[in-house]
Short mmCIF file of C-alpha atoms in Angstrom, two decimals:
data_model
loop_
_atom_site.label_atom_id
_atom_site.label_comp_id
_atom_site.label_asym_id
_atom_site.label_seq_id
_atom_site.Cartn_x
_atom_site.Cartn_y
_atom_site.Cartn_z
CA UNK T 1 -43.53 -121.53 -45.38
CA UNK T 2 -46.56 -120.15 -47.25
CA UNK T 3 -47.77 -116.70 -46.42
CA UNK T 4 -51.06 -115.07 -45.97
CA UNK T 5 -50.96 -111.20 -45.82
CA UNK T 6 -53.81 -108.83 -43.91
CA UNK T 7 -54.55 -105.16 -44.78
CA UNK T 8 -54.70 -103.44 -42.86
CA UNK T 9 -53.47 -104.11 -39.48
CA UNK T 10 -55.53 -101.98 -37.44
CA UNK T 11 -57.97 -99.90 -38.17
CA UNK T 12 -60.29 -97.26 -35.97
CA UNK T 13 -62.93 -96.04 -37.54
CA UNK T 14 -66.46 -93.51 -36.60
CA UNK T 15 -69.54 -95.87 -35.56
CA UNK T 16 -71.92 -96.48 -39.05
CA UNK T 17 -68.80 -96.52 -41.64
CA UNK T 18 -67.89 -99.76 -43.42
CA UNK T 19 -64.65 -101.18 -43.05
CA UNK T 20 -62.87 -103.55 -45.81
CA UNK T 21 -60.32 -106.04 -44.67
CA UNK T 22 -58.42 -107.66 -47.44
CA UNK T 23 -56.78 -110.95 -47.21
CA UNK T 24 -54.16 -112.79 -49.32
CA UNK T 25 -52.14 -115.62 -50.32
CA UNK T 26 -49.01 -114.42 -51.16
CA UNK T 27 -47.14 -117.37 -52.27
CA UNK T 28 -50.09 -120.41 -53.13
CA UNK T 29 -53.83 -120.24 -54.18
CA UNK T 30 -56.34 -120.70 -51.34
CA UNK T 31 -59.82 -122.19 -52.77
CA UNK T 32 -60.86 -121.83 -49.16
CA UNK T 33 -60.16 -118.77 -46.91
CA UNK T 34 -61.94 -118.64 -43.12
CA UNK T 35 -62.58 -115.50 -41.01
CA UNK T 36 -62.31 -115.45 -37.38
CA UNK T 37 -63.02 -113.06 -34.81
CA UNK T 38 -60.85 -113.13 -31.55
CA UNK T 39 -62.01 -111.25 -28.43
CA UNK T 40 -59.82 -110.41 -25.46
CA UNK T 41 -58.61 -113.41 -23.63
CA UNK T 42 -60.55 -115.71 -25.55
CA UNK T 43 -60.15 -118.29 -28.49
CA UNK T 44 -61.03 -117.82 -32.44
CA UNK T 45 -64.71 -117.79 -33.41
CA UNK T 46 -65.12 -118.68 -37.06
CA UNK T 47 -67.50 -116.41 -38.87
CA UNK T 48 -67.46 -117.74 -42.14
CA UNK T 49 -65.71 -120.06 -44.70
CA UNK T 50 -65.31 -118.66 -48.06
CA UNK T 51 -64.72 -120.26 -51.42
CA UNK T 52 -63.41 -118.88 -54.49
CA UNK T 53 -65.94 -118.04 -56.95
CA UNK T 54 -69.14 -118.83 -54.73
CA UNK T 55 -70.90 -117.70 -51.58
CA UNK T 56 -69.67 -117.63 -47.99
CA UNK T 57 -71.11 -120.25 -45.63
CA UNK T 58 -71.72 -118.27 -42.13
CA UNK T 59 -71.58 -119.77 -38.71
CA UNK T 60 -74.74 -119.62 -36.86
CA UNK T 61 -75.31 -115.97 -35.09
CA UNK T 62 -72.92 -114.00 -38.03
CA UNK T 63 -74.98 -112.14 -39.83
CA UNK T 64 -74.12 -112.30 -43.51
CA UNK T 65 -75.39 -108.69 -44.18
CA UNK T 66 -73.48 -107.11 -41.99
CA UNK T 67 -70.19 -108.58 -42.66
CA UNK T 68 -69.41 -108.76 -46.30
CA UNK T 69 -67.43 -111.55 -47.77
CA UNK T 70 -66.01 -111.68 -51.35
CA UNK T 71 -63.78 -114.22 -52.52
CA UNK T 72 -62.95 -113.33 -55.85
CA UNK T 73 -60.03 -114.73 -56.90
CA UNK T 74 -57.76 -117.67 -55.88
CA UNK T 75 -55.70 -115.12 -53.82
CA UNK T 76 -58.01 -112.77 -51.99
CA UNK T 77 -60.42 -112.71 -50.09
CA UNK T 78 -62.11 -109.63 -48.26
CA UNK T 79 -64.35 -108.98 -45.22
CA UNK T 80 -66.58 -105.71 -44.97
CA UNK T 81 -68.11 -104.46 -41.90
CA UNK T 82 -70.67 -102.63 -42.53
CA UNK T 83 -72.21 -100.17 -40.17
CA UNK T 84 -69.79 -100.96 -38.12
CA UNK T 85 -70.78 -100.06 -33.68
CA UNK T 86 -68.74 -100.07 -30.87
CA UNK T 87 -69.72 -104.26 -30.49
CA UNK T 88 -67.81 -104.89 -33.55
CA UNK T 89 -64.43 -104.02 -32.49
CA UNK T 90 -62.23 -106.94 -31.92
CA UNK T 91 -59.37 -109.13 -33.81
CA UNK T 92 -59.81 -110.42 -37.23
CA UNK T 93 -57.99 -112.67 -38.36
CA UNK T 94 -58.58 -114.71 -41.83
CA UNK T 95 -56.77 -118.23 -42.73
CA UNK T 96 -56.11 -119.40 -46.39
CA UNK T 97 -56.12 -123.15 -46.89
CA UNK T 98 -53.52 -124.35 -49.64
CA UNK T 99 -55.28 -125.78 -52.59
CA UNK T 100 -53.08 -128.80 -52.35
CA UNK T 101 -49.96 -129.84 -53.51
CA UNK T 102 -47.88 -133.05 -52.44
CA UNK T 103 -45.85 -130.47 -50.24
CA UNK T 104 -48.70 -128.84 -47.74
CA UNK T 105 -51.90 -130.29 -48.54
CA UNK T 106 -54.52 -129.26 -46.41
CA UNK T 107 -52.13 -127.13 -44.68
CA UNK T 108 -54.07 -123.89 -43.13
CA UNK T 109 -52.14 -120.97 -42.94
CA UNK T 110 -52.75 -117.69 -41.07
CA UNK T 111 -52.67 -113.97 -41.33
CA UNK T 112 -51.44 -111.54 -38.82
CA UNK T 113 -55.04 -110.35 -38.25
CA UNK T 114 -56.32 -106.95 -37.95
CA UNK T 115 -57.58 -105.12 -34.87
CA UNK T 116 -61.03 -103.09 -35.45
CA UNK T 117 -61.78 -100.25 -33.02
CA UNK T 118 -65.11 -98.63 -34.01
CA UNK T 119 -65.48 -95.28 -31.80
CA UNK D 1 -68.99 -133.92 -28.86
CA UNK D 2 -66.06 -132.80 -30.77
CA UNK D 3 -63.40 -131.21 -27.91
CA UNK D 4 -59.98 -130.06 -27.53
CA UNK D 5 -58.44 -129.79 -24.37
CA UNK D 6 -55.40 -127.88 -23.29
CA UNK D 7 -52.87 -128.63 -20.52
CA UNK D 8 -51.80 -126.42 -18.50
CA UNK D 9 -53.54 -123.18 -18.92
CA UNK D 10 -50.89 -120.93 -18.02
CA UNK D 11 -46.85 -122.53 -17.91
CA UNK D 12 -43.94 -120.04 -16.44
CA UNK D 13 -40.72 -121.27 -17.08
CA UNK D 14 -37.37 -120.35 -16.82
CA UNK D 15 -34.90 -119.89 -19.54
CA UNK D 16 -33.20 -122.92 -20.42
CA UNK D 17 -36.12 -124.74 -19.27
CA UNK D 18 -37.81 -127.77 -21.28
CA UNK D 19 -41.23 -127.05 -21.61
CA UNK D 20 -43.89 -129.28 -22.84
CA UNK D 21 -47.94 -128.53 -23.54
CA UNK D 22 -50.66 -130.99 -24.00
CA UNK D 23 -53.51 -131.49 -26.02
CA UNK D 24 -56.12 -133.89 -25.99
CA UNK D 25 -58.96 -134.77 -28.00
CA UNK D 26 -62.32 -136.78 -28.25
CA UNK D 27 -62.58 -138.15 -31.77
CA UNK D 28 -60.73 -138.91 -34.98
CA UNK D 29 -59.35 -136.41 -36.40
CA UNK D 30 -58.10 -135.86 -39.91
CA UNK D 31 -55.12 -133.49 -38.66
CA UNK D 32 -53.92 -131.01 -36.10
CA UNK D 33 -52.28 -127.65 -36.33
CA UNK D 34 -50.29 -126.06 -33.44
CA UNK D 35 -49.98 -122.68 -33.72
CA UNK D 36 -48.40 -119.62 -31.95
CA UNK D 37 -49.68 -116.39 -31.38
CA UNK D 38 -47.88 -113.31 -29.83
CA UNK D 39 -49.07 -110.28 -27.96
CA UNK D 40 -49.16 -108.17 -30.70
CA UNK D 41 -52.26 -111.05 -31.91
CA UNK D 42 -50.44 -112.20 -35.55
CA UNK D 43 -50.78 -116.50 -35.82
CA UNK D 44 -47.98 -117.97 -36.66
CA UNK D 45 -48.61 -121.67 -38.11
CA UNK D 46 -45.51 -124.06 -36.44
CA UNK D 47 -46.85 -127.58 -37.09
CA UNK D 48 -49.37 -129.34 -38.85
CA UNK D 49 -49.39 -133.49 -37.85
CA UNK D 50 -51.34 -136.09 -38.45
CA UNK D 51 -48.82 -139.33 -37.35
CA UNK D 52 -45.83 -139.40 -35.78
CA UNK D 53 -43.67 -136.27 -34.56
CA UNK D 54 -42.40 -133.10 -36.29
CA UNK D 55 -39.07 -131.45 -35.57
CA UNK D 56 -38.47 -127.62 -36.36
CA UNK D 57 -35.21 -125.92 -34.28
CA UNK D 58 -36.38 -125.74 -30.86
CA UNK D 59 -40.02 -127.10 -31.21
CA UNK D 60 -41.06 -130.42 -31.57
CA UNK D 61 -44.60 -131.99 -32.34
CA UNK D 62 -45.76 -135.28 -31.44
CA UNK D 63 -48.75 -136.87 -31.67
CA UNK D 64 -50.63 -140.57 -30.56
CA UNK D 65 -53.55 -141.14 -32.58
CA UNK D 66 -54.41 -144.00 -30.33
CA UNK D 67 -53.92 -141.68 -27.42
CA UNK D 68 -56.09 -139.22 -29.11
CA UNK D 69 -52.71 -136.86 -27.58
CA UNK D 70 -50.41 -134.26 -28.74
CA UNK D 71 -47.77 -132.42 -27.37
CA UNK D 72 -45.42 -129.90 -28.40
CA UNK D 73 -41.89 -129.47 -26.93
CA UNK D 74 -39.68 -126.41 -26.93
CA UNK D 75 -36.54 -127.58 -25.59
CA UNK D 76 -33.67 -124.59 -24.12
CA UNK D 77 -36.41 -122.21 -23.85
CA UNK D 78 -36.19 -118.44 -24.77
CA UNK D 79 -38.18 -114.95 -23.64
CA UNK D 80 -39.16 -114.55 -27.43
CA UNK D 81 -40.83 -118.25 -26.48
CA UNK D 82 -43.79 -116.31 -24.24
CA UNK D 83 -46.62 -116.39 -26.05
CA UNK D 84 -50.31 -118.71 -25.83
CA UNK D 85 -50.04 -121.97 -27.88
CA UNK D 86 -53.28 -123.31 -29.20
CA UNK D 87 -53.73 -126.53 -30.59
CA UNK D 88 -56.03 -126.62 -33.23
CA UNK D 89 -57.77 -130.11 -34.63
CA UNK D 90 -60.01 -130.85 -37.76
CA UNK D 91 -62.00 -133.59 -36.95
CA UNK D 92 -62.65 -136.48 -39.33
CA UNK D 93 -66.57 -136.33 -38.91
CA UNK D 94 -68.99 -133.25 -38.44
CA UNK D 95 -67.97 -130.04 -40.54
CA UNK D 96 -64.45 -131.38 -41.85
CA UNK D 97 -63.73 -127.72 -43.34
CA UNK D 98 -63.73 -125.96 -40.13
CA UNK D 99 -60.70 -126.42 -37.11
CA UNK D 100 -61.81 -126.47 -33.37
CA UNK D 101 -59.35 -125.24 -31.30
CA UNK D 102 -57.97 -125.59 -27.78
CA UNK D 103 -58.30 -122.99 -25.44
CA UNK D 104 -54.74 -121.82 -25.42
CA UNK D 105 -52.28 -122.18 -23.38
CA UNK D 106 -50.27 -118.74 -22.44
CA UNK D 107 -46.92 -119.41 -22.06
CA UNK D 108 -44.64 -117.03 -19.76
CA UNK D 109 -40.15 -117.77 -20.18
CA UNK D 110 -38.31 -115.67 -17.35
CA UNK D 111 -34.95 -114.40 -18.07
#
């Protein structure tokens, strides 16, 4: 099946630094990629939907400033938290959507996530 | 409202065991995804339907679009089984792009 790759898988970082989480499509090119947030015990939340080569479409109550998206190619997409506080810590996980063939069209396929603990 | 609804919450079973989780939804729906997800957090994609039933090893994935039902069977269940299920739908109206997903159900196979 296809894969989607996350780096890194955890991270801890000081409260105020950024942190860049990089997702890919390892084996088929994702014009859409989605980034979730998981807390403890609960479902996803998606944050945004991002599209290759234009702007990320945020839910309502994700601030687009503070987390970063950049979808620059076909196979990668990354999420930046910036100023990153204690609040932010949690599970992200990103999903890449096949760009369609016959085989696994409109298939959505996800990464392993990464846990965030901001000190 | 677009909703997903998982049945049971919680499921402990005993090896061997046949184990079966349901999911129900309110509207048409352009596909559903059932997915697994361990306790180290990583989501593993096992079945995406949209008609009829899906067979992979163990698992198998049905679904009744009249029913507006899916269920997903793991038959001679295993310990490396425990983990929460979610069922995961993209509806056919409202924001097509995005999934809504069940609630999860956590799945717990005794030795």
């Amino acid at each position: 099946g296809a894969v989607v790759s996350q780096h890194p898988s955890w991270v801890i970082c000081k409260s105020g630094t950024s942190v860049k989480i990089e997702c890919r499509s390892l084996d088929f090119q994702a014009t859409t990629m989605f980034w979730y947030r998981q807390f403890p015990k609960q479902s996803l939340m998606l944050m945004a939907t991002s599209n290759e080569g234009s702007k990320a479409t945020y839910e309502q109550g994700v601030e687009k400033d503070k987390f970063l998206i950049n979808h620059a190619s076909l196979t990668l997409s990354t999420l930046t938290v910036t100023s990153a506080h204690p609040e932010d810590s949690s599970f992200y996980i990103c999903s890449a959507r096949d760009r369609g063939t016959q085989r696994s069209y409109n298939e959505q396929f996800f990464g392993p996530g990464t846990r965030l603990t901001v000190l | 409202k677009n909703e997903v609804e998982q049945s049971p919450q919680n499921l402990t079973a005993q090896e061997g065991e046949f184990i079966t989780i349901n999911c129900s939804y309110s509207v048409g729906i352009s596909a559903l995804h059932w997915l697994q997800q361990h306790p180290g957090g990583g989501i593993v994609s096992l079945f995406m339907l949209s008609s009829g039933k899906k067979k992979h090893g163990r698992l198998i994935a049905t679904i009744n679009i009249q029913e507006k039902h899916s269920s997903l069977h793991i038959t001679a269940s295993h310990p490396r089984d425990s983990a929460v299920y979610i069922c995961a739908v993209r509806f056919s109206s409202g924001s097509a792009r995005q999934l809504t997903f069940g609630s999860g159900t956590q799945l717990t196979v005794l030795p």
